[in-house]
Amino acid sequence: MQSLQPGDPACVGQYQLLARLGAGGMGIVYLARSPGARLAALKLIRGEFAADPGFRERFRREIAAAGKVSGLYTAPVLDADADAPHPWFAAGYVPAPALDEALTTIGAMPEPAVRALGAGLTEALQAIHGAGLVHRDLKPGNILLAEDGPKIIDFGVAKVTDATQLTGTGGMVGTLAFMAPEQIAGSKDAGPAADVFSLAGVLIYAATGAKPFGERDSAALLYEVMYGEPWLDGVPASLRELLAACLDKEPAGRPPLQAVLAALTPADPQALISPALRREVAAREAEANRVSSEPAMTPPPLPRIDDTDAGNPGRRRVLGLAVAVAVAGIGAGATARALTRGNSKAAKPAKPAPRGTALAAAPPPTWTFTPPAPVTTSESRLLVAGGVVLWGGEEGTYGLDARSGRRLWAPNIALSSGDAVHGSTLITDGKGNDDEDRSLTLIDIPTGRTTNFPMPHDVLPMSVYGVVGDTILLESKRISDGSADPTVWAVDLASGKIRWRLPITGSDVSGAVDRTSLYLNTKPTLTALDAATGRKRWVYTWLKGGGTRDWETLDIAVASGRVFANFADTLQAVDTADGKPVWSQHTDKVFNTVLPSGANVIFRNDVLHAYDQATGAARWTLAGPETLSSSSGHSAVSGGLLTAAFNGSSGSTQGIFVAKTDGRALWAHWGPASGNEDWDVTMSGSSVFATDHQRLYCFRAGS
């Protein structure tokens, strides 16, 4: 629970706002008080949705249907206004943690608790479907673990089953990690069976602490949901067959809710309510009572933006120590800063709020691993996939169980910054093979087994951009001809055969992939290639605003149908469909890393700057306790969390810090890294993996 932020309203309808409970893709949720002193969770819809007349009509129908939902396992809708300047609805306040928050604290659930959770959620879905709704966004964050059982909340993307013509906006709705394949495909028959698919993913998450299709970038995750097999290791044997059936790619192949409930029962509701959960519920209830009994506070005004002050290095250091944050509010202020398609007018960046909170120390590590032989610091790599942490350098790679830190394998394969992960396979450049006959190496992450694909003689693989469908896309250079110009190769994932290749003029190139294409940044152009054929789809010349900065940042990222980059003095987003500019924003800053995160894209230099993916509007700025690492990488995003390495003027001020992706800092871990290197970090769910190049640490990020 947070205090009201700058730009928050004091009242909505007849409700007085008391505090923030959270924020999502469609709006902000507040703790509110009715005139009769009843507490409610009030959701205020974001301005971009409020401006859409079609959304208001959908919202009106969906709230009417949600009001008909009854049962023990749902939070009742109390009030709503679809015609307000910003539509809103209020539901009964439930003082309980969400499932993802609870798992961060208590860990994975035993089988009796998973059965009780599943039975409760199934009954809730029966009530929802009985009211003519399909939830379409069942995920751990939308499930509250109350003392009287689980409750499903947030019908913000629900579909009214008898009004499907009013439910779509032309894009996917839901949360990708738990979304059914038919939702991704945009099928109009994403009906009740989609909720069955999501239910299975939630129960796998509850039983194992891992998402059903792993922690991947959006493009790889989308592919796995559509075509890959779920990760069922760690699921109780008695539940595997049921959950696998619920995750059938075809809606008709999934069991109905009645059959799911029969397979989960009998279940003991008390198995779900642990002593730790009771304490958490009591603490939240006490906090809500305290906030509601105090005089309501007026939200603070929006902070004054002063570019000269924001750019002062001394000021930035003070903000870094205080870790102050500002989040743009809903309404005229945010709308005025929004940049529309093709608009290259400069916009002032978001500025940290004038008040900050002290940065907490890191929690004790869940586990640590000290290798029997040192991991070479030069070009060492740390990543996580399929429940396995990979830590390697020039001398070899260790594979560790992400939950326990137990060593699984250690093949003689070196990791590098040019490696990529596809599903449960690591694709590396085969470093360590003969220099003139290098191969592409595939490592099965759970077992460490390797497969080598020989490259043509004299070809040196450099960077693996990723996998699109069944095609590996990578960059290479020739060893003997002395040319610095690279070549892009497409390699069949199953056979290792070369599908096509494309020479590139110029020594500097970077790439990123989505479901269909490879995007190459070769300065000053961005080129989209069809991954299957190598055919050019479009070429875009980066904008340059005419400022004083004349160098470029190579790093690009793809998310939400856009390519994001920082070229010369301009942040830019380009539409992946046609290569047209979506938005641009001038800046004199250098950003060496681009990190898409939820509705935002985060550009990182010595501090973090978040911008709205759709409009380019500045959202927040966040500094670490010291200047962030100047090298590319050394930062990661997972779900609603981010982590980054920092490096001050002396070794004692090195370390990592963790924050929420809404710009709220959580904690930091201080300690020197060996070999004059920065800490390496990666994330999976709420787990942060970090190394000082002597040992590997696992922290649970918390909230």
Short mmCIF file of N, CA and C in Angstrom, two decimals, residues 260-407:
data_model
loop_
_atom_site.label_atom_id
_atom_site.label_comp_id
_atom_site.label_asym_id
_atom_site.label_seq_id
_atom_site.Cartn_x
_atom_site.Cartn_y
_atom_site.Cartn_z
N VAL A 260 -12.56 -30.58 -14.31
CA VAL A 260 -11.39 -30.11 -13.57
C VAL A 260 -11.67 -30.14 -12.07
N LEU A 261 -12.84 -29.68 -11.68
CA LEU A 261 -13.20 -29.67 -10.26
C LEU A 261 -13.26 -31.09 -9.70
N ALA A 262 -13.81 -32.00 -10.47
CA ALA A 262 -13.90 -33.39 -10.01
C ALA A 262 -12.51 -33.98 -9.80
N ALA A 263 -11.54 -33.61 -10.67
CA ALA A 263 -10.19 -34.14 -10.55
C ALA A 263 -9.42 -33.53 -9.38
N LEU A 264 -9.82 -32.34 -8.96
CA LEU A 264 -9.12 -31.65 -7.86
C LEU A 264 -9.70 -31.97 -6.49
N THR A 265 -10.89 -32.49 -6.44
CA THR A 265 -11.54 -32.77 -5.17
C THR A 265 -11.48 -34.27 -4.85
N PRO A 266 -11.58 -34.61 -3.55
CA PRO A 266 -11.79 -33.70 -2.42
C PRO A 266 -10.55 -32.87 -2.11
N ALA A 267 -10.78 -31.65 -1.66
CA ALA A 267 -9.71 -30.74 -1.30
C ALA A 267 -10.01 -30.13 0.06
N ASP A 268 -8.98 -29.91 0.85
CA ASP A 268 -9.13 -29.33 2.19
C ASP A 268 -8.85 -27.83 2.12
N PRO A 269 -9.86 -26.97 2.26
CA PRO A 269 -9.63 -25.52 2.17
C PRO A 269 -8.60 -25.02 3.17
N GLN A 270 -8.49 -25.69 4.32
CA GLN A 270 -7.55 -25.23 5.34
C GLN A 270 -6.10 -25.44 4.93
N ALA A 271 -5.87 -26.32 3.95
CA ALA A 271 -4.50 -26.56 3.51
C ALA A 271 -3.89 -25.33 2.86
N LEU A 272 -4.74 -24.45 2.37
CA LEU A 272 -4.26 -23.25 1.69
C LEU A 272 -3.89 -22.13 2.66
N ILE A 273 -4.48 -22.16 3.83
CA ILE A 273 -4.33 -21.04 4.78
C ILE A 273 -3.26 -21.40 5.81
N SER A 274 -2.03 -21.07 5.50
CA SER A 274 -0.91 -21.34 6.40
C SER A 274 -0.85 -20.26 7.49
N PRO A 275 -0.14 -20.52 8.59
CA PRO A 275 0.03 -19.48 9.62
C PRO A 275 0.65 -18.20 9.07
N ALA A 276 1.61 -18.35 8.15
CA ALA A 276 2.23 -17.16 7.57
C ALA A 276 1.22 -16.34 6.78
N LEU A 277 0.32 -17.01 6.06
CA LEU A 277 -0.70 -16.30 5.30
C LEU A 277 -1.67 -15.59 6.24
N ARG A 278 -2.05 -16.24 7.34
CA ARG A 278 -2.96 -15.60 8.31
C ARG A 278 -2.33 -14.32 8.87
N ARG A 279 -1.03 -14.39 9.16
CA ARG A 279 -0.35 -13.19 9.68
C ARG A 279 -0.35 -12.07 8.65
N GLU A 280 -0.13 -12.42 7.38
CA GLU A 280 -0.11 -11.42 6.32
C GLU A 280 -1.48 -10.78 6.15
N VAL A 281 -2.54 -11.59 6.18
CA VAL A 281 -3.90 -11.05 6.06
C VAL A 281 -4.20 -10.12 7.22
N ALA A 282 -3.83 -10.54 8.45
CA ALA A 282 -4.09 -9.70 9.62
C ALA A 282 -3.34 -8.38 9.52
N ALA A 283 -2.10 -8.43 9.02
CA ALA A 283 -1.31 -7.20 8.90
C ALA A 283 -1.93 -6.25 7.87
N ARG A 284 -2.42 -6.79 6.75
CA ARG A 284 -3.04 -5.94 5.73
C ARG A 284 -4.35 -5.35 6.23
N GLU A 285 -5.10 -6.14 6.97
CA GLU A 285 -6.35 -5.62 7.52
C GLU A 285 -6.09 -4.51 8.51
N ALA A 286 -5.06 -4.70 9.35
CA ALA A 286 -4.71 -3.66 10.31
C ALA A 286 -4.24 -2.39 9.61
N GLU A 287 -3.45 -2.55 8.54
CA GLU A 287 -2.96 -1.40 7.79
C GLU A 287 -4.11 -0.65 7.13
N ALA A 288 -5.05 -1.39 6.54
CA ALA A 288 -6.21 -0.75 5.92
C ALA A 288 -7.05 0.00 6.96
N ASN A 289 -7.24 -0.60 8.12
CA ASN A 289 -8.00 0.06 9.18
C ASN A 289 -7.29 1.31 9.66
N ARG A 290 -5.96 1.24 9.74
CA ARG A 290 -5.21 2.42 10.18
C ARG A 290 -5.36 3.56 9.17
N VAL A 291 -5.17 3.23 7.89
CA VAL A 291 -5.26 4.27 6.86
C VAL A 291 -6.66 4.87 6.82
N SER A 292 -7.69 4.02 6.93
CA SER A 292 -9.06 4.51 6.82
C SER A 292 -9.49 5.31 8.04
N SER A 293 -8.84 5.09 9.19
CA SER A 293 -9.23 5.81 10.40
C SER A 293 -8.55 7.18 10.52
N GLU A 294 -7.50 7.39 9.73
CA GLU A 294 -6.79 8.67 9.77
C GLU A 294 -7.48 9.68 8.86
N PRO A 295 -7.29 10.96 9.11
CA PRO A 295 -7.85 11.97 8.19
C PRO A 295 -7.28 11.78 6.79
N ALA A 296 -8.13 11.88 5.78
CA ALA A 296 -7.69 11.68 4.40
C ALA A 296 -6.69 12.77 4.02
N MET A 297 -5.62 12.37 3.35
CA MET A 297 -4.59 13.31 2.93
C MET A 297 -4.84 13.76 1.50
N THR A 298 -4.62 15.05 1.22
CA THR A 298 -4.73 15.55 -0.15
C THR A 298 -3.53 15.06 -0.95
N PRO A 299 -3.73 14.50 -2.16
CA PRO A 299 -2.59 14.05 -2.96
C PRO A 299 -1.61 15.19 -3.20
N PRO A 300 -0.30 14.90 -3.18
CA PRO A 300 0.68 15.96 -3.44
C PRO A 300 0.56 16.48 -4.87
N PRO A 301 0.93 17.74 -5.10
CA PRO A 301 0.86 18.28 -6.47
C PRO A 301 1.91 17.63 -7.35
N LEU A 302 1.68 17.71 -8.68
CA LEU A 302 2.68 17.22 -9.62
C LEU A 302 3.97 18.02 -9.44
N PRO A 303 5.15 17.36 -9.48
CA PRO A 303 6.41 18.08 -9.28
C PRO A 303 6.71 19.02 -10.45
N ARG A 304 7.35 20.14 -10.13
CA ARG A 304 7.79 21.08 -11.16
C ARG A 304 8.98 20.47 -11.90
N ILE A 305 8.94 20.53 -13.23
CA ILE A 305 10.02 19.98 -14.04
C ILE A 305 11.01 21.09 -14.35
N ASP A 306 12.24 20.88 -13.98
CA ASP A 306 13.30 21.87 -14.19
C ASP A 306 14.48 21.15 -14.84
N ASP A 307 14.67 21.36 -16.14
CA ASP A 307 15.69 20.63 -16.87
C ASP A 307 17.09 20.91 -16.34
N THR A 308 17.35 22.15 -15.95
CA THR A 308 18.70 22.48 -15.50
C THR A 308 19.00 21.77 -14.20
N ASP A 309 18.02 21.69 -13.32
CA ASP A 309 18.23 21.01 -12.05
C ASP A 309 18.37 19.51 -12.26
N ALA A 310 17.52 18.95 -13.16
CA ALA A 310 17.54 17.51 -13.38
C ALA A 310 18.87 17.07 -13.97
N GLY A 311 19.52 17.95 -14.74
CA GLY A 311 20.77 17.57 -15.38
C GLY A 311 21.99 17.80 -14.52
N ASN A 312 21.85 18.38 -13.34
CA ASN A 312 22.98 18.67 -12.49
C ASN A 312 23.52 17.39 -11.87
N PRO A 313 24.80 17.04 -12.07
CA PRO A 313 25.32 15.77 -11.56
C PRO A 313 25.19 15.65 -10.04
N GLY A 314 25.44 16.76 -9.32
CA GLY A 314 25.32 16.68 -7.88
C GLY A 314 23.91 16.35 -7.45
N ARG A 315 22.94 16.98 -8.11
CA ARG A 315 21.54 16.71 -7.81
C ARG A 315 21.19 15.25 -8.09
N ARG A 316 21.73 14.71 -9.22
CA ARG A 316 21.41 13.34 -9.57
C ARG A 316 21.95 12.38 -8.51
N ARG A 317 23.13 12.67 -7.97
CA ARG A 317 23.67 11.80 -6.94
C ARG A 317 22.80 11.82 -5.69
N VAL A 318 22.32 13.00 -5.28
CA VAL A 318 21.43 13.07 -4.11
C VAL A 318 20.18 12.24 -4.35
N LEU A 319 19.61 12.36 -5.56
CA LEU A 319 18.42 11.58 -5.88
C LEU A 319 18.75 10.10 -5.89
N GLY A 320 19.95 9.75 -6.34
CA GLY A 320 20.32 8.35 -6.35
C GLY A 320 20.36 7.77 -4.97
N LEU A 321 20.91 8.54 -3.99
CA LEU A 321 20.98 8.04 -2.63
C LEU A 321 19.60 7.96 -2.00
N ALA A 322 18.74 8.89 -2.39
CA ALA A 322 17.37 8.87 -1.84
C ALA A 322 16.47 7.95 -2.61
N VAL A 323 16.84 7.62 -3.86
CA VAL A 323 16.05 6.80 -4.76
C VAL A 323 14.64 7.35 -4.86
N ALA A 324 14.52 8.56 -5.41
CA ALA A 324 13.22 9.20 -5.54
C ALA A 324 12.64 8.92 -6.90
N VAL A 325 11.31 8.87 -6.97
CA VAL A 325 10.63 8.43 -8.18
C VAL A 325 9.45 9.32 -8.46
N ALA A 326 9.13 9.54 -9.75
CA ALA A 326 7.87 10.18 -10.12
C ALA A 326 7.20 9.33 -11.17
N VAL A 327 5.91 9.12 -11.04
CA VAL A 327 5.13 8.40 -12.03
C VAL A 327 4.13 9.37 -12.61
N ALA A 328 4.07 9.47 -13.95
CA ALA A 328 3.14 10.40 -14.58
C ALA A 328 1.71 10.05 -14.22
N GLY A 329 0.89 11.07 -13.92
CA GLY A 329 -0.49 10.83 -13.52
C GLY A 329 -1.39 10.70 -14.72
N ILE A 330 -2.62 10.28 -14.46
CA ILE A 330 -3.63 10.18 -15.51
C ILE A 330 -4.28 11.54 -15.66
N GLY A 331 -4.53 11.95 -16.88
CA GLY A 331 -5.26 13.19 -17.08
C GLY A 331 -4.52 14.14 -17.99
N ALA A 332 -4.79 15.44 -17.84
CA ALA A 332 -4.26 16.43 -18.77
C ALA A 332 -2.75 16.46 -18.77
N GLY A 333 -2.13 16.29 -17.60
CA GLY A 333 -0.68 16.35 -17.55
C GLY A 333 -0.03 15.28 -18.39
N ALA A 334 -0.54 14.04 -18.29
CA ALA A 334 0.03 12.95 -19.08
C ALA A 334 -0.29 13.13 -20.55
N THR A 335 -1.49 13.59 -20.85
CA THR A 335 -1.89 13.75 -22.25
C THR A 335 -1.04 14.80 -22.93
N ALA A 336 -0.71 15.88 -22.23
CA ALA A 336 0.07 16.95 -22.83
C ALA A 336 1.47 16.49 -23.20
N ARG A 337 1.99 15.48 -22.46
CA ARG A 337 3.34 15.02 -22.74
C ARG A 337 3.38 13.91 -23.78
N ALA A 338 2.24 13.38 -24.15
CA ALA A 338 2.22 12.24 -25.08
C ALA A 338 2.69 12.66 -26.45
N LEU A 339 3.42 11.76 -27.12
CA LEU A 339 3.88 11.99 -28.48
C LEU A 339 3.14 11.03 -29.39
N THR A 340 2.58 11.53 -30.46
CA THR A 340 1.82 10.68 -31.36
C THR A 340 2.70 10.23 -32.51
N ARG A 341 2.15 9.34 -33.34
CA ARG A 341 2.89 8.75 -34.46
C ARG A 341 3.52 9.84 -35.32
N GLY A 342 4.86 9.70 -35.51
CA GLY A 342 5.56 10.60 -36.41
C GLY A 342 5.92 11.94 -35.79
N ASN A 343 5.56 12.19 -34.53
CA ASN A 343 5.84 13.48 -33.92
C ASN A 343 7.23 13.46 -33.34
N SER A 344 8.12 14.34 -33.82
CA SER A 344 9.50 14.35 -33.33
C SER A 344 9.79 15.56 -32.46
N LYS A 345 8.76 16.21 -31.98
CA LYS A 345 8.95 17.36 -31.11
C LYS A 345 9.54 16.93 -29.78
N ALA A 346 10.50 17.70 -29.29
CA ALA A 346 11.13 17.34 -28.03
C ALA A 346 10.13 17.45 -26.89
N ALA A 347 10.25 16.54 -25.93
CA ALA A 347 9.38 16.56 -24.75
C ALA A 347 10.26 16.47 -23.52
N LYS A 348 9.90 17.19 -22.49
CA LYS A 348 10.69 17.18 -21.27
C LYS A 348 10.61 15.81 -20.61
N PRO A 349 11.73 15.34 -20.07
CA PRO A 349 11.71 14.03 -19.44
C PRO A 349 10.99 14.07 -18.10
N ALA A 350 10.51 12.90 -17.67
CA ALA A 350 9.94 12.80 -16.33
C ALA A 350 11.04 13.07 -15.31
N LYS A 351 10.69 13.70 -14.22
CA LYS A 351 11.67 14.07 -13.21
C LYS A 351 11.35 13.37 -11.89
N PRO A 352 12.37 12.89 -11.18
CA PRO A 352 12.08 12.27 -9.90
C PRO A 352 11.32 13.22 -8.98
N ALA A 353 10.44 12.65 -8.18
CA ALA A 353 9.67 13.45 -7.24
C ALA A 353 10.59 14.02 -6.17
N PRO A 354 10.17 15.11 -5.52
CA PRO A 354 11.07 15.76 -4.57
C PRO A 354 11.28 14.98 -3.28
N ARG A 355 10.45 13.96 -3.04
CA ARG A 355 10.61 13.20 -1.80
C ARG A 355 11.03 11.78 -2.13
N GLY A 356 11.90 11.19 -1.33
CA GLY A 356 12.34 9.84 -1.57
C GLY A 356 12.34 9.02 -0.30
N THR A 357 12.62 7.73 -0.42
CA THR A 357 12.69 6.85 0.73
C THR A 357 14.06 6.21 0.76
N ALA A 358 14.52 5.88 1.96
CA ALA A 358 15.84 5.28 2.09
C ALA A 358 15.86 3.93 1.40
N LEU A 359 16.98 3.58 0.82
CA LEU A 359 17.12 2.33 0.10
C LEU A 359 17.49 1.23 1.08
N ALA A 360 16.67 0.19 1.14
CA ALA A 360 16.88 -0.89 2.09
C ALA A 360 18.05 -1.77 1.67
N ALA A 361 18.60 -2.50 2.63
CA ALA A 361 19.63 -3.48 2.32
C ALA A 361 18.97 -4.73 1.74
N ALA A 362 19.73 -5.48 0.98
CA ALA A 362 19.20 -6.68 0.34
C ALA A 362 18.81 -7.72 1.39
N PRO A 363 17.82 -8.54 1.09
CA PRO A 363 17.52 -9.66 1.98
C PRO A 363 18.66 -10.67 1.94
N PRO A 364 18.76 -11.55 2.94
CA PRO A 364 19.81 -12.58 2.88
C PRO A 364 19.63 -13.44 1.63
N PRO A 365 20.73 -13.84 0.99
CA PRO A 365 20.58 -14.66 -0.22
C PRO A 365 19.91 -16.00 0.11
N THR A 366 19.07 -16.45 -0.81
CA THR A 366 18.42 -17.74 -0.65
C THR A 366 19.44 -18.87 -0.75
N TRP A 367 20.41 -18.71 -1.66
CA TRP A 367 21.53 -19.64 -1.75
C TRP A 367 22.71 -18.96 -2.41
N THR A 368 23.88 -19.53 -2.22
CA THR A 368 25.08 -19.07 -2.91
C THR A 368 25.80 -20.29 -3.48
N PHE A 369 26.57 -20.05 -4.53
CA PHE A 369 27.35 -21.13 -5.14
C PHE A 369 28.76 -20.62 -5.39
N THR A 370 29.73 -21.36 -4.88
CA THR A 370 31.14 -21.05 -5.13
C THR A 370 31.71 -22.13 -6.01
N PRO A 371 32.18 -21.80 -7.21
CA PRO A 371 32.63 -22.84 -8.14
C PRO A 371 33.93 -23.47 -7.68
N PRO A 372 34.13 -24.75 -8.03
CA PRO A 372 35.40 -25.40 -7.66
C PRO A 372 36.60 -24.79 -8.35
N ALA A 373 36.39 -24.18 -9.52
CA ALA A 373 37.45 -23.46 -10.22
C ALA A 373 36.92 -22.09 -10.59
N PRO A 374 37.75 -21.05 -10.57
CA PRO A 374 37.26 -19.69 -10.85
C PRO A 374 36.62 -19.58 -12.23
N VAL A 375 35.58 -18.75 -12.31
CA VAL A 375 34.98 -18.40 -13.59
C VAL A 375 35.71 -17.18 -14.12
N THR A 376 36.27 -17.29 -15.31
CA THR A 376 37.05 -16.19 -15.88
C THR A 376 36.17 -14.95 -16.01
N THR A 377 36.65 -13.83 -15.48
CA THR A 377 35.84 -12.62 -15.50
C THR A 377 35.70 -12.04 -16.89
N SER A 378 36.71 -12.21 -17.74
CA SER A 378 36.66 -11.63 -19.07
C SER A 378 35.54 -12.27 -19.90
N GLU A 379 34.57 -11.46 -20.31
CA GLU A 379 33.45 -11.90 -21.13
C GLU A 379 32.66 -13.04 -20.47
N SER A 380 32.58 -13.05 -19.15
CA SER A 380 31.73 -14.04 -18.49
C SER A 380 30.27 -13.69 -18.74
N ARG A 381 29.39 -14.66 -18.57
CA ARG A 381 27.97 -14.48 -18.89
C ARG A 381 27.14 -15.16 -17.84
N LEU A 382 26.00 -14.54 -17.53
CA LEU A 382 25.06 -15.09 -16.56
C LEU A 382 23.68 -14.99 -17.17
N LEU A 383 22.96 -16.11 -17.23
CA LEU A 383 21.59 -16.09 -17.72
C LEU A 383 20.81 -17.23 -17.08
N VAL A 384 19.48 -17.18 -17.21
CA VAL A 384 18.62 -18.20 -16.60
C VAL A 384 17.54 -18.57 -17.60
N ALA A 385 17.24 -19.86 -17.69
CA ALA A 385 16.19 -20.35 -18.58
C ALA A 385 15.79 -21.75 -18.14
N GLY A 386 14.51 -22.06 -18.26
CA GLY A 386 14.05 -23.40 -17.96
C GLY A 386 14.36 -23.86 -16.55
N GLY A 387 14.37 -22.94 -15.59
CA GLY A 387 14.65 -23.31 -14.21
C GLY A 387 16.11 -23.59 -13.93
N VAL A 388 17.01 -23.24 -14.86
CA VAL A 388 18.44 -23.47 -14.70
C VAL A 388 19.18 -22.15 -14.86
N VAL A 389 20.12 -21.87 -13.96
CA VAL A 389 20.99 -20.70 -14.06
C VAL A 389 22.27 -21.13 -14.75
N LEU A 390 22.67 -20.41 -15.77
CA LEU A 390 23.90 -20.69 -16.51
C LEU A 390 24.91 -19.61 -16.17
N TRP A 391 26.07 -20.03 -15.70
CA TRP A 391 27.14 -19.10 -15.33
C TRP A 391 28.41 -19.63 -15.96
N GLY A 392 29.02 -18.85 -16.85
CA GLY A 392 30.20 -19.35 -17.53
C GLY A 392 31.15 -18.27 -17.97
N GLY A 393 32.33 -18.70 -18.32
CA GLY A 393 33.37 -17.83 -18.85
C GLY A 393 34.17 -18.60 -19.88
N GLU A 394 35.42 -18.22 -20.06
CA GLU A 394 36.24 -18.85 -21.08
C GLU A 394 36.58 -20.30 -20.74
N GLU A 395 36.57 -20.65 -19.45
CA GLU A 395 36.99 -21.99 -19.05
C GLU A 395 35.84 -22.99 -19.00
N GLY A 396 34.60 -22.55 -19.15
CA GLY A 396 33.48 -23.49 -19.09
C GLY A 396 32.26 -22.87 -18.46
N THR A 397 31.20 -23.67 -18.38
CA THR A 397 29.90 -23.19 -17.93
C THR A 397 29.35 -24.10 -16.86
N TYR A 398 28.75 -23.51 -15.82
CA TYR A 398 28.05 -24.26 -14.80
C TYR A 398 26.55 -24.11 -15.00
N GLY A 399 25.83 -25.21 -14.87
CA GLY A 399 24.38 -25.18 -14.87
C GLY A 399 23.88 -25.50 -13.48
N LEU A 400 23.11 -24.58 -12.88
CA LEU A 400 22.66 -24.72 -11.49
C LEU A 400 21.14 -24.70 -11.42
N ASP A 401 20.58 -25.52 -10.53
CA ASP A 401 19.15 -25.48 -10.29
C ASP A 401 18.78 -24.12 -9.71
N ALA A 402 17.86 -23.41 -10.37
CA ALA A 402 17.55 -22.04 -9.97
C ALA A 402 16.93 -21.96 -8.59
N ARG A 403 16.22 -22.99 -8.17
CA ARG A 403 15.55 -22.93 -6.87
C ARG A 403 16.48 -23.25 -5.70
N SER A 404 17.41 -24.18 -5.91
CA SER A 404 18.24 -24.64 -4.79
C SER A 404 19.71 -24.26 -4.91
N GLY A 405 20.17 -23.91 -6.12
CA GLY A 405 21.59 -23.65 -6.32
C GLY A 405 22.40 -24.91 -6.52
N ARG A 406 21.75 -26.08 -6.58
CA ARG A 406 22.46 -27.35 -6.76
C ARG A 406 23.08 -27.41 -8.15
N ARG A 407 24.33 -27.85 -8.19
CA ARG A 407 25.04 -27.96 -9.47
C ARG A 407 24.48 -29.13 -10.27
#
